[in-house]
Coordinates of N, CA and C in Angstrom, one line a residue:
X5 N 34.6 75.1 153.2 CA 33.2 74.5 153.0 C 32.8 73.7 154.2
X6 N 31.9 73.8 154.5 CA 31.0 73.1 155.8 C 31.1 71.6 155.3
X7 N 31.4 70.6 156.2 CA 31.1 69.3 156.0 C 30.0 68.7 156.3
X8 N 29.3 68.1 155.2 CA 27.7 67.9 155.6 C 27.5 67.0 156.6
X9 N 26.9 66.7 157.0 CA 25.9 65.5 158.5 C 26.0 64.8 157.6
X10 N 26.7 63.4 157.8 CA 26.3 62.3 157.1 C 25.9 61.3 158.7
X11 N 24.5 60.7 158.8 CA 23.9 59.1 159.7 C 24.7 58.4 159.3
X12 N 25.4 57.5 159.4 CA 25.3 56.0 159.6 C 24.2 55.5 160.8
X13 N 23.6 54.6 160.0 CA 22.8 54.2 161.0 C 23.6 52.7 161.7
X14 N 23.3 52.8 163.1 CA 24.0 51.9 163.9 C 23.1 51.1 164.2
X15 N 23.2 49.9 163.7 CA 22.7 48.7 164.7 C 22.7 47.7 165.0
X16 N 24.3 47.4 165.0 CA 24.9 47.0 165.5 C 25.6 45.5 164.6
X17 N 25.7 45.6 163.4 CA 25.6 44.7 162.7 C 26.6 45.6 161.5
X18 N 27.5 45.0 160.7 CA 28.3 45.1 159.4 C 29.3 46.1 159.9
X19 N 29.4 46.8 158.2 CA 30.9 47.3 157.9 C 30.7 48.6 158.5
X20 N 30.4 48.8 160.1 CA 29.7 50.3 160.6 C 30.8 50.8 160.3
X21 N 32.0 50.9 161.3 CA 33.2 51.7 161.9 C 33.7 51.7 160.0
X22 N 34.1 51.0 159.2 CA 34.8 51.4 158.1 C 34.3 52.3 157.3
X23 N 32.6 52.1 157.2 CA 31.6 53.2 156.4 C 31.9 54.6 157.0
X24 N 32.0 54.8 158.1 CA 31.7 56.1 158.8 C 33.1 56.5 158.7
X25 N 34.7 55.9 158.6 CA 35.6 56.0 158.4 C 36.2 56.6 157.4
X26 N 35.8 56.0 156.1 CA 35.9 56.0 155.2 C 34.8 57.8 154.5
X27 N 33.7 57.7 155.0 CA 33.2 58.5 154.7 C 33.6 59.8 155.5
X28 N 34.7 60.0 156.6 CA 35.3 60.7 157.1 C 36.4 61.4 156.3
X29 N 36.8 60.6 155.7 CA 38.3 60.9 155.1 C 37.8 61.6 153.4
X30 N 36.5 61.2 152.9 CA 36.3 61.9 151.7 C 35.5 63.4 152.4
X31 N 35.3 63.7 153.7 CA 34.9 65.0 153.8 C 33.5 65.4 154.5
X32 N 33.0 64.1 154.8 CA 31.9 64.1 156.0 C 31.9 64.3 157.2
X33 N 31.6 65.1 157.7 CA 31.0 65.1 159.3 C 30.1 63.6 159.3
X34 N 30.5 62.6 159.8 CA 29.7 61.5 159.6 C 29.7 60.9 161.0
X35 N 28.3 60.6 161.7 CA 28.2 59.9 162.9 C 27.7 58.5 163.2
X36 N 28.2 57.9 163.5 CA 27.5 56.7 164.4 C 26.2 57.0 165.1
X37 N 24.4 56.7 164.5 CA 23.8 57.2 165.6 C 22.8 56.4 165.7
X38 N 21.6 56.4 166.5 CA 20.3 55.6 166.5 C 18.9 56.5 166.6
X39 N 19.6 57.3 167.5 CA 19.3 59.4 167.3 C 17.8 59.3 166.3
X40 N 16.6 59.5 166.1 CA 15.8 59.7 164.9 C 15.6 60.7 165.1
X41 N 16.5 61.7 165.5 CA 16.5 63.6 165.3 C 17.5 63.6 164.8
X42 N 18.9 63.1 165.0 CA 19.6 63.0 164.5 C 19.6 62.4 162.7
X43 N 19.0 61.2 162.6 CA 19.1 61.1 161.4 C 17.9 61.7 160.4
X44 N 17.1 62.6 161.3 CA 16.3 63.4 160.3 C 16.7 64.5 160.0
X45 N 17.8 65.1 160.8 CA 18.9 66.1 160.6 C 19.7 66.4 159.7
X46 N 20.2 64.8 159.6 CA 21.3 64.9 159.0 C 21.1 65.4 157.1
X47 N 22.3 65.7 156.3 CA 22.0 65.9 155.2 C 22.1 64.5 154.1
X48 N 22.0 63.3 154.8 CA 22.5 62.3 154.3 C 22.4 61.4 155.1
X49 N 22.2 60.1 154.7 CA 21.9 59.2 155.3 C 22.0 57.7 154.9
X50 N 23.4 56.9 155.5 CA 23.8 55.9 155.2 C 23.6 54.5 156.1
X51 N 23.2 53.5 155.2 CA 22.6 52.1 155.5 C 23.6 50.8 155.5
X52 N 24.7 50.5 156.0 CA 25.5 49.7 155.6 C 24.9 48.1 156.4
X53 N 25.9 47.0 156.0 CA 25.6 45.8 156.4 C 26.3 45.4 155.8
X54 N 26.2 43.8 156.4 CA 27.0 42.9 156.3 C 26.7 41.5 156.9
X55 N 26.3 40.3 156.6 CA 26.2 39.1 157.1 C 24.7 38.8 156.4
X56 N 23.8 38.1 156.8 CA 23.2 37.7 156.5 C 21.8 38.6 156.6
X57 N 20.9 38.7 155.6 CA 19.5 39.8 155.4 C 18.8 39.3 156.8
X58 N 18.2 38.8 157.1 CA 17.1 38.4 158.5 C 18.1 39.0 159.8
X59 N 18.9 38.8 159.4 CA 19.7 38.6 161.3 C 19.8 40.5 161.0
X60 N 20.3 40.9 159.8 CA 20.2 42.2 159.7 C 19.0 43.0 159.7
X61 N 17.8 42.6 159.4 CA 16.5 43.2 159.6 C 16.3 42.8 160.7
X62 N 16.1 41.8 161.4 CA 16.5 42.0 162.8 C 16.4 43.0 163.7
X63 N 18.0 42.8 163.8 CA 18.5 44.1 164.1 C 18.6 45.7 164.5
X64 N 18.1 45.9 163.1 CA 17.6 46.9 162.7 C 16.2 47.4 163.2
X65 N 15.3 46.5 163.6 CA 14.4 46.7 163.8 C 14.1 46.7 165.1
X66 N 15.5 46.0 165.7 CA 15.0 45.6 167.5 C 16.3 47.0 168.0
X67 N 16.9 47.6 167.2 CA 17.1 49.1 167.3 C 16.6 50.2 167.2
X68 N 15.0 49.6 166.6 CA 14.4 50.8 166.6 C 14.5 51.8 165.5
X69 N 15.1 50.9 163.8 CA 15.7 52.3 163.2 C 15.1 51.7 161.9
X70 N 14.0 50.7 161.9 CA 13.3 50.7 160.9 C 12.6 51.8 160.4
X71 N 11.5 52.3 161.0 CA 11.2 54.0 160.7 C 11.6 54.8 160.4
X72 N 13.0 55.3 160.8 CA 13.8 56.5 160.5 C 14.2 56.7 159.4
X73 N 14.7 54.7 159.3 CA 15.4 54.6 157.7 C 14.0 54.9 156.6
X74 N 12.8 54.2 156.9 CA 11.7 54.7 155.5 C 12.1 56.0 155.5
X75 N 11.5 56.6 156.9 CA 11.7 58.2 156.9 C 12.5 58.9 155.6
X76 N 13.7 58.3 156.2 CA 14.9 58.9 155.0 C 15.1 58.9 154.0
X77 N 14.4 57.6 153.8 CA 14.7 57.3 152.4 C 13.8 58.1 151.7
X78 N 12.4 58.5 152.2 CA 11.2 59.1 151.3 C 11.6 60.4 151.7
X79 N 12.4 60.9 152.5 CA 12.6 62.2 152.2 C 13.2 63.4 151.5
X80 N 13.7 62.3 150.5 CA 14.4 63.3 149.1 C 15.7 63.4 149.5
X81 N 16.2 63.4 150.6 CA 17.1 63.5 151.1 C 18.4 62.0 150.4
X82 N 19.6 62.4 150.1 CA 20.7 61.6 149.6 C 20.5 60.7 150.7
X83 N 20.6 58.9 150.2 CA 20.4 58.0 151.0 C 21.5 56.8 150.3
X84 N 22.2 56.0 151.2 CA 22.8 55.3 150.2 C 23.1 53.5 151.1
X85 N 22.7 52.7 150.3 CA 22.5 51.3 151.1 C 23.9 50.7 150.6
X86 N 24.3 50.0 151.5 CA 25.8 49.2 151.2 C 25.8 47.9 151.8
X87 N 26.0 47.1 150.3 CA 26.3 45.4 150.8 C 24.8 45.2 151.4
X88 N 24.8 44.3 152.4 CA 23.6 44.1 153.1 C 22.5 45.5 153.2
X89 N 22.9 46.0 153.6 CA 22.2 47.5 153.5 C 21.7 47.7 152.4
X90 N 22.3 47.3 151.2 CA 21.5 47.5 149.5 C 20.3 46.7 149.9
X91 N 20.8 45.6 150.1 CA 19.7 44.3 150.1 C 18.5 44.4 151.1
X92 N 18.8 45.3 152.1 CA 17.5 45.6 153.1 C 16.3 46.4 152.5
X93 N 16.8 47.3 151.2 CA 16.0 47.9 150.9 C 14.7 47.3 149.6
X94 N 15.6 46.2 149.5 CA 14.4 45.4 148.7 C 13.0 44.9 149.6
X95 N 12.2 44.3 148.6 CA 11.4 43.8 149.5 C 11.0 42.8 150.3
X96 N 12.3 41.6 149.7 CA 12.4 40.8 150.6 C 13.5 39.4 150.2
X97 N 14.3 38.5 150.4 CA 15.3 38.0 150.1 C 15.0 36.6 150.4
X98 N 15.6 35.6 149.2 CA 15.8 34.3 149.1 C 16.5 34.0 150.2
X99 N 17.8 34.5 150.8 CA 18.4 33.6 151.6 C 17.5 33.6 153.0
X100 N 16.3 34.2 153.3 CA 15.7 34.5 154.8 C 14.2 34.8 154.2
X101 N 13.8 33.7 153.9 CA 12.0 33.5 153.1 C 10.8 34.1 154.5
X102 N 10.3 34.6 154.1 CA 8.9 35.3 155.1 C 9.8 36.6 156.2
X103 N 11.1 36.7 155.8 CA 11.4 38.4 156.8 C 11.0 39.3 155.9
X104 N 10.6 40.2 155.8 CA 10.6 41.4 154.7 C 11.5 42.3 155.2
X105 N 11.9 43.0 154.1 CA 12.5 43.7 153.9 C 12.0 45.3 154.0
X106 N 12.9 46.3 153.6 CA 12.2 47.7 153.3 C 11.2 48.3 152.8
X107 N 11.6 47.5 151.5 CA 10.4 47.8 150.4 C 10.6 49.2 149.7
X108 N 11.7 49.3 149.9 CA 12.0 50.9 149.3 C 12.0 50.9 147.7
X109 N 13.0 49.6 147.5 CA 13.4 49.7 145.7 C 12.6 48.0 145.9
X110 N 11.2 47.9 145.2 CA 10.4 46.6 144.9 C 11.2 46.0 144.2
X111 N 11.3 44.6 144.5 CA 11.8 43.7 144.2 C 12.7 42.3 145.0
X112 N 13.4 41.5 144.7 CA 13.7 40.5 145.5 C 15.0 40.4 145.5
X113 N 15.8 40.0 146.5 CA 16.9 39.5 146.8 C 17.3 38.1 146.2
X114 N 17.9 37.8 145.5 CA 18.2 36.4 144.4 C 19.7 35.7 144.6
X115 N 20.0 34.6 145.2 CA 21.0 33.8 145.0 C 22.2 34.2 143.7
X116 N 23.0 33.9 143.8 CA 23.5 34.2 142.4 C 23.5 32.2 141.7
X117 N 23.2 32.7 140.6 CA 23.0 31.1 140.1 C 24.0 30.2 140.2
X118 N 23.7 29.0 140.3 CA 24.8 27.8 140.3 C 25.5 28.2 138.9
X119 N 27.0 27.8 139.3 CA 28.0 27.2 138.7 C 29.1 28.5 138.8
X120 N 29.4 29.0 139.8 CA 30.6 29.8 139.9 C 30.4 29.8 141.5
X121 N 31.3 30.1 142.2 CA 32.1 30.1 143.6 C 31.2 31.0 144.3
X122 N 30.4 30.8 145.7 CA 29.3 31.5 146.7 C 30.4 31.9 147.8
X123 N 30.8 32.6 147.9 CA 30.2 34.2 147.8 C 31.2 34.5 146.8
X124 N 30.8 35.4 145.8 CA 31.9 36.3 145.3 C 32.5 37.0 146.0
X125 N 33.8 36.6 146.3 CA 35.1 37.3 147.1 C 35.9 37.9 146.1
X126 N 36.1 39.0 145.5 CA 37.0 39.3 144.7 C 36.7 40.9 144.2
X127 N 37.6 41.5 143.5 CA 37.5 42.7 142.3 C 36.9 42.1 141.3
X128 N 35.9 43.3 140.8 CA 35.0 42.8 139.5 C 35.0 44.4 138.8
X129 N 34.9 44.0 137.3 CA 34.6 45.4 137.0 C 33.4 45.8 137.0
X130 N 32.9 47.1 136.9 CA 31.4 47.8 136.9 C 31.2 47.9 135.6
X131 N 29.7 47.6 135.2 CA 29.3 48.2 133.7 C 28.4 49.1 133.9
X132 N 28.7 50.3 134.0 CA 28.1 51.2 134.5 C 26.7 51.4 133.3
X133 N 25.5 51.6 133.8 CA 24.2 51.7 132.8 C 23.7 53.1 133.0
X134 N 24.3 53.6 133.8 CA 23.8 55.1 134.2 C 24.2 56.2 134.5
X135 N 25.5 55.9 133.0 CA 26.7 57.1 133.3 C 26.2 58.1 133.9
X136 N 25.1 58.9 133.6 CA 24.9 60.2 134.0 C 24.7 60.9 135.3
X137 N 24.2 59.0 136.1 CA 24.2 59.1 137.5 C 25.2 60.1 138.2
X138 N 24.7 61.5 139.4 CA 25.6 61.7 139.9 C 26.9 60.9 140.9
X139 N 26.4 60.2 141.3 CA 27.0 59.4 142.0 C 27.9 58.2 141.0
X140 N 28.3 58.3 140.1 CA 28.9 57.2 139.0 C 29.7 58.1 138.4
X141 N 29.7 59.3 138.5 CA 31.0 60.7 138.2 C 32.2 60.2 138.5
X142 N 32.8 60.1 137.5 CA 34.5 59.6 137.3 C 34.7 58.3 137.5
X143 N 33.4 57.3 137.0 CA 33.6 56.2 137.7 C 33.9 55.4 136.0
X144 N 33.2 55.6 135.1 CA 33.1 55.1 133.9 C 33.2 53.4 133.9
X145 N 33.3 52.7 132.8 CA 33.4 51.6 133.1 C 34.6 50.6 133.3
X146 N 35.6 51.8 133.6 CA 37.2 51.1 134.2 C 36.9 50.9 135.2
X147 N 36.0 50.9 136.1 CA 36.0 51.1 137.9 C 35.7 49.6 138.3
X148 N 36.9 49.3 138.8 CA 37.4 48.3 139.6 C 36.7 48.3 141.0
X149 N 35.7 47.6 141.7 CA 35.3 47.6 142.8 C 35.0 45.9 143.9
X150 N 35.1 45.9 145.1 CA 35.4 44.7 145.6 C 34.3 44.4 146.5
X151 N 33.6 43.2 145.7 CA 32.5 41.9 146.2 C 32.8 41.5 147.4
X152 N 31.8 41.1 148.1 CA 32.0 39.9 148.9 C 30.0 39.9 149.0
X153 N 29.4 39.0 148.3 CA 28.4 38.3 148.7 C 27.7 37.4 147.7
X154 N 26.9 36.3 148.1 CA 26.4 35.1 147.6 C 24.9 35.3 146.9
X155 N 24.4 36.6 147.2 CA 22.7 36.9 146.7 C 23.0 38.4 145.9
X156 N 22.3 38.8 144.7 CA 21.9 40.3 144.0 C 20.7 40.4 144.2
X157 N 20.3 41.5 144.0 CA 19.4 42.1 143.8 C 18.5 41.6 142.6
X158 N 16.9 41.8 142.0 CA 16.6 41.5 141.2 C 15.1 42.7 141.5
X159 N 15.2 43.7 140.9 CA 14.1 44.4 141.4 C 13.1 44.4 139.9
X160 N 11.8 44.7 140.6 CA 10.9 44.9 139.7 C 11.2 45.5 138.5
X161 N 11.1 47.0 138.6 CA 11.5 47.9 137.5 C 13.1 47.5 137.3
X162 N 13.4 46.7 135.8 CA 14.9 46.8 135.1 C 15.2 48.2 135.0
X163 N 14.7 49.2 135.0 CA 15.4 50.3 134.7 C 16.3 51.1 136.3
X164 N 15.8 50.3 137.3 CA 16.7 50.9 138.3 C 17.6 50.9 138.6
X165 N 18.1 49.8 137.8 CA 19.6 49.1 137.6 C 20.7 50.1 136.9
X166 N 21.3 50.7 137.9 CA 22.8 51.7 137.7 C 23.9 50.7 137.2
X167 N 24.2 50.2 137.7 CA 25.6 49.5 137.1 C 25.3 47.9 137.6
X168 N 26.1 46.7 137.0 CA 25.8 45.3 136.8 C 27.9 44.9 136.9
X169 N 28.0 43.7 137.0 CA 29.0 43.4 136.8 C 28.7 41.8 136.7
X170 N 29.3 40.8 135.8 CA 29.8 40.0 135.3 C 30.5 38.9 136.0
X171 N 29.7 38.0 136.6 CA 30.3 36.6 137.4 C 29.4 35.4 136.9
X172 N 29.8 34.8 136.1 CA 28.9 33.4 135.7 C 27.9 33.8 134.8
X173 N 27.3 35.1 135.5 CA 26.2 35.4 134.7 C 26.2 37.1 134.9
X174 N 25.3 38.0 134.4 CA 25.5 39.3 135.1 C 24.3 39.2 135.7
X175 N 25.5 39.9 136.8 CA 24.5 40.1 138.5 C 24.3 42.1 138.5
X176 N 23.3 42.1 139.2 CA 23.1 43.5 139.6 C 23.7 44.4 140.8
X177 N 24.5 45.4 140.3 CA 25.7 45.6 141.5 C 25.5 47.1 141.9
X178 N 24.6 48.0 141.1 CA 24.0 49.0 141.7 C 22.5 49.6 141.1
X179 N 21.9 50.2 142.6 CA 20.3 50.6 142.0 C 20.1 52.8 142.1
X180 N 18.9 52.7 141.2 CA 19.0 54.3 141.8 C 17.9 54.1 141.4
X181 N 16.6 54.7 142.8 CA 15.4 54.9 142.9 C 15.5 56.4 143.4
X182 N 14.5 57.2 142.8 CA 15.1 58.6 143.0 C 15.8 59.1 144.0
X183 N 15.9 59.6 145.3 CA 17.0 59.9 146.1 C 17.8 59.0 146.5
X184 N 17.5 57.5 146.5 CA 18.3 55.8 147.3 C 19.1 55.7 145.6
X185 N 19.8 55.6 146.6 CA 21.0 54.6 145.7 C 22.1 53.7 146.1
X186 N 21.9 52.5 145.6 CA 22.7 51.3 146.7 C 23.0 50.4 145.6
X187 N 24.4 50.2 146.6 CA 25.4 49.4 145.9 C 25.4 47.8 146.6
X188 N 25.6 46.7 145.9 CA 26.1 45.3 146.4 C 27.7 45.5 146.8
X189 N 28.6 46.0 146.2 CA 29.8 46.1 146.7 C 30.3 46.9 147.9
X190 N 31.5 47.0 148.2 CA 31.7 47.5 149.5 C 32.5 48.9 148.6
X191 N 32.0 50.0 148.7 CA 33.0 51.4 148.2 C 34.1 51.2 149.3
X192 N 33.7 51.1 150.5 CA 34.5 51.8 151.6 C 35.7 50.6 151.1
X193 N 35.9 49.4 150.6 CA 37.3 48.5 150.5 C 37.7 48.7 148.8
X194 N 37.2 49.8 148.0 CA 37.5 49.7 146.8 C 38.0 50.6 146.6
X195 N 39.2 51.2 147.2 CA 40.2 52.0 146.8 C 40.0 53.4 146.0
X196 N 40.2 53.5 145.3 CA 39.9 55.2 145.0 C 38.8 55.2 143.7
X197 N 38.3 54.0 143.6 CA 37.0 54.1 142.8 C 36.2 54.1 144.1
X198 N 36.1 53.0 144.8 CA 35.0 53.5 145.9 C 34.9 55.0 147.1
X199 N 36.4 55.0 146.9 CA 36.5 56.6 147.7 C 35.8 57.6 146.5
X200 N 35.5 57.2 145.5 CA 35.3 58.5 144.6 C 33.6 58.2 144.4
X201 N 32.9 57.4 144.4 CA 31.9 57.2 144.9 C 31.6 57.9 145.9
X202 N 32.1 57.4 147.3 CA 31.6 58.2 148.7 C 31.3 59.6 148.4
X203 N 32.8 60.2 147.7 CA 32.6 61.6 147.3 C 31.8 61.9 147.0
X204 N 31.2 61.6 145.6 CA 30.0 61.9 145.2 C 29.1 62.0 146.2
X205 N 28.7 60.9 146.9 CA 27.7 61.1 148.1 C 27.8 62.4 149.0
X206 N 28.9 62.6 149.8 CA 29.3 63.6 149.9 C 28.9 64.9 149.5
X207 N 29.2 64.8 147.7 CA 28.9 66.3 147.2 C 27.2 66.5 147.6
X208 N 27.2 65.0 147.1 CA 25.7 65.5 146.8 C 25.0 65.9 148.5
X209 N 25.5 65.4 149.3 CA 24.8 65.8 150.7 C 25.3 67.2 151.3
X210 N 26.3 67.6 150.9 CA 26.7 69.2 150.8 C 25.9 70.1 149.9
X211 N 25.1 69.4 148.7 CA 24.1 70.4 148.1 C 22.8 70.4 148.7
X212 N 22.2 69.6 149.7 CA 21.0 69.5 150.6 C 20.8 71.3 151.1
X213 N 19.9 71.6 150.7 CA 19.4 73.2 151.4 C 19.2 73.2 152.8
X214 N 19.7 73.9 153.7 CA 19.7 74.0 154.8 C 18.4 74.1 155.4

């Protein structure tokens, strides 16, 4: 079987080298690129991050790969945001007031409320809301997956909301807007729930029509 083109998009900021690593070892042709032939090529198309939303829209933008990423995202094409990368695709975030964001999946980036430990550093379980999701295949609600951040998601439409997990209060830990789907957690450090995730990704960017 052909290994599909998976982008990571590079710019210069988070969990690059582990995303594209990781997404190597479940069966991707997966590149490092800034390329916008390249990531309109590809069959898939990954958004990772890490650190703080502004310094990462930033970034992103003084790379040049704000465009490509709308591009991708509206183009039906499998798209998938990780950690900060989820959070870029909102429309814009409490920790970094007047940067905006993507604007892909409407809604806001939200602190997680007082009275439990900033950042959640740890394994949490998933309550999956969208078993049917391809991308949630074999994941059910045993799946064990590992946090690290101090803000969730809070988007307009409640029904975007794929899976949630439970810290003080429940926070929102995955979205699916028709082709985007992004996670607050890191897959690529969650052991063979998040390797079985990637897969999914994977499959589904091996079913892209040529």
């Amino acid at each position: 079987m052909t290994r599909p083109r998976i982008a990571v998009l590079d710019y210069g900021i988070g969990n690059l080298h582990s995303a594209h690593k990781a997404l190597e070892h479940v069966g991707a042709d997966a590149v490092l690129t800034t390329d916008p032939v390249a990531i309109a090529e590809a069959d898939g198309v990954v958004l990772p991050g890490v650190g703080a939303f502004g310094a990462c829209m930033d970034a992103l933008r003084a790379a040049g790969l704000e465009q490509p990423a709308l591009d991708a995202a509206a183009s039906g094409r499998p798209f998938l945001g990780i950690c900060v990368g989820m959070q870029m695709l909102f429309d814009d975030s409490e920790e970094t007031p007047g940067v905006p964001g993507l604007g892909v999946i409407p809604g806001t980036i939200r602190w997680i409320p007082p009275g439990v430990k900033r950042p959640q550093m740890q394994w949490n379980r998933l309550i999956v809301d969208r078993p049917d999701d391809p991308m949630l295949a074999g994941l059910a609600d045993e799946a064990w997956v590992y946090f690290v951040h101090s803000l969730h998601g809070v988007p307009t439409d409640p029904s975007v909301v794929a899976a949630r997990c439970e810290y003080g209060t429940t926070l929102n830990a995955a979205f699916r807007r028709d082709n985007v789907f992004a996670v607050q957690f890191h897959p690529e450090k969650s052991s063979r729930h998040g390797l079985r995730l990637l897969s999914n990704f994977v499959a589904q960017c091996a079913a892209v029509p040529a």
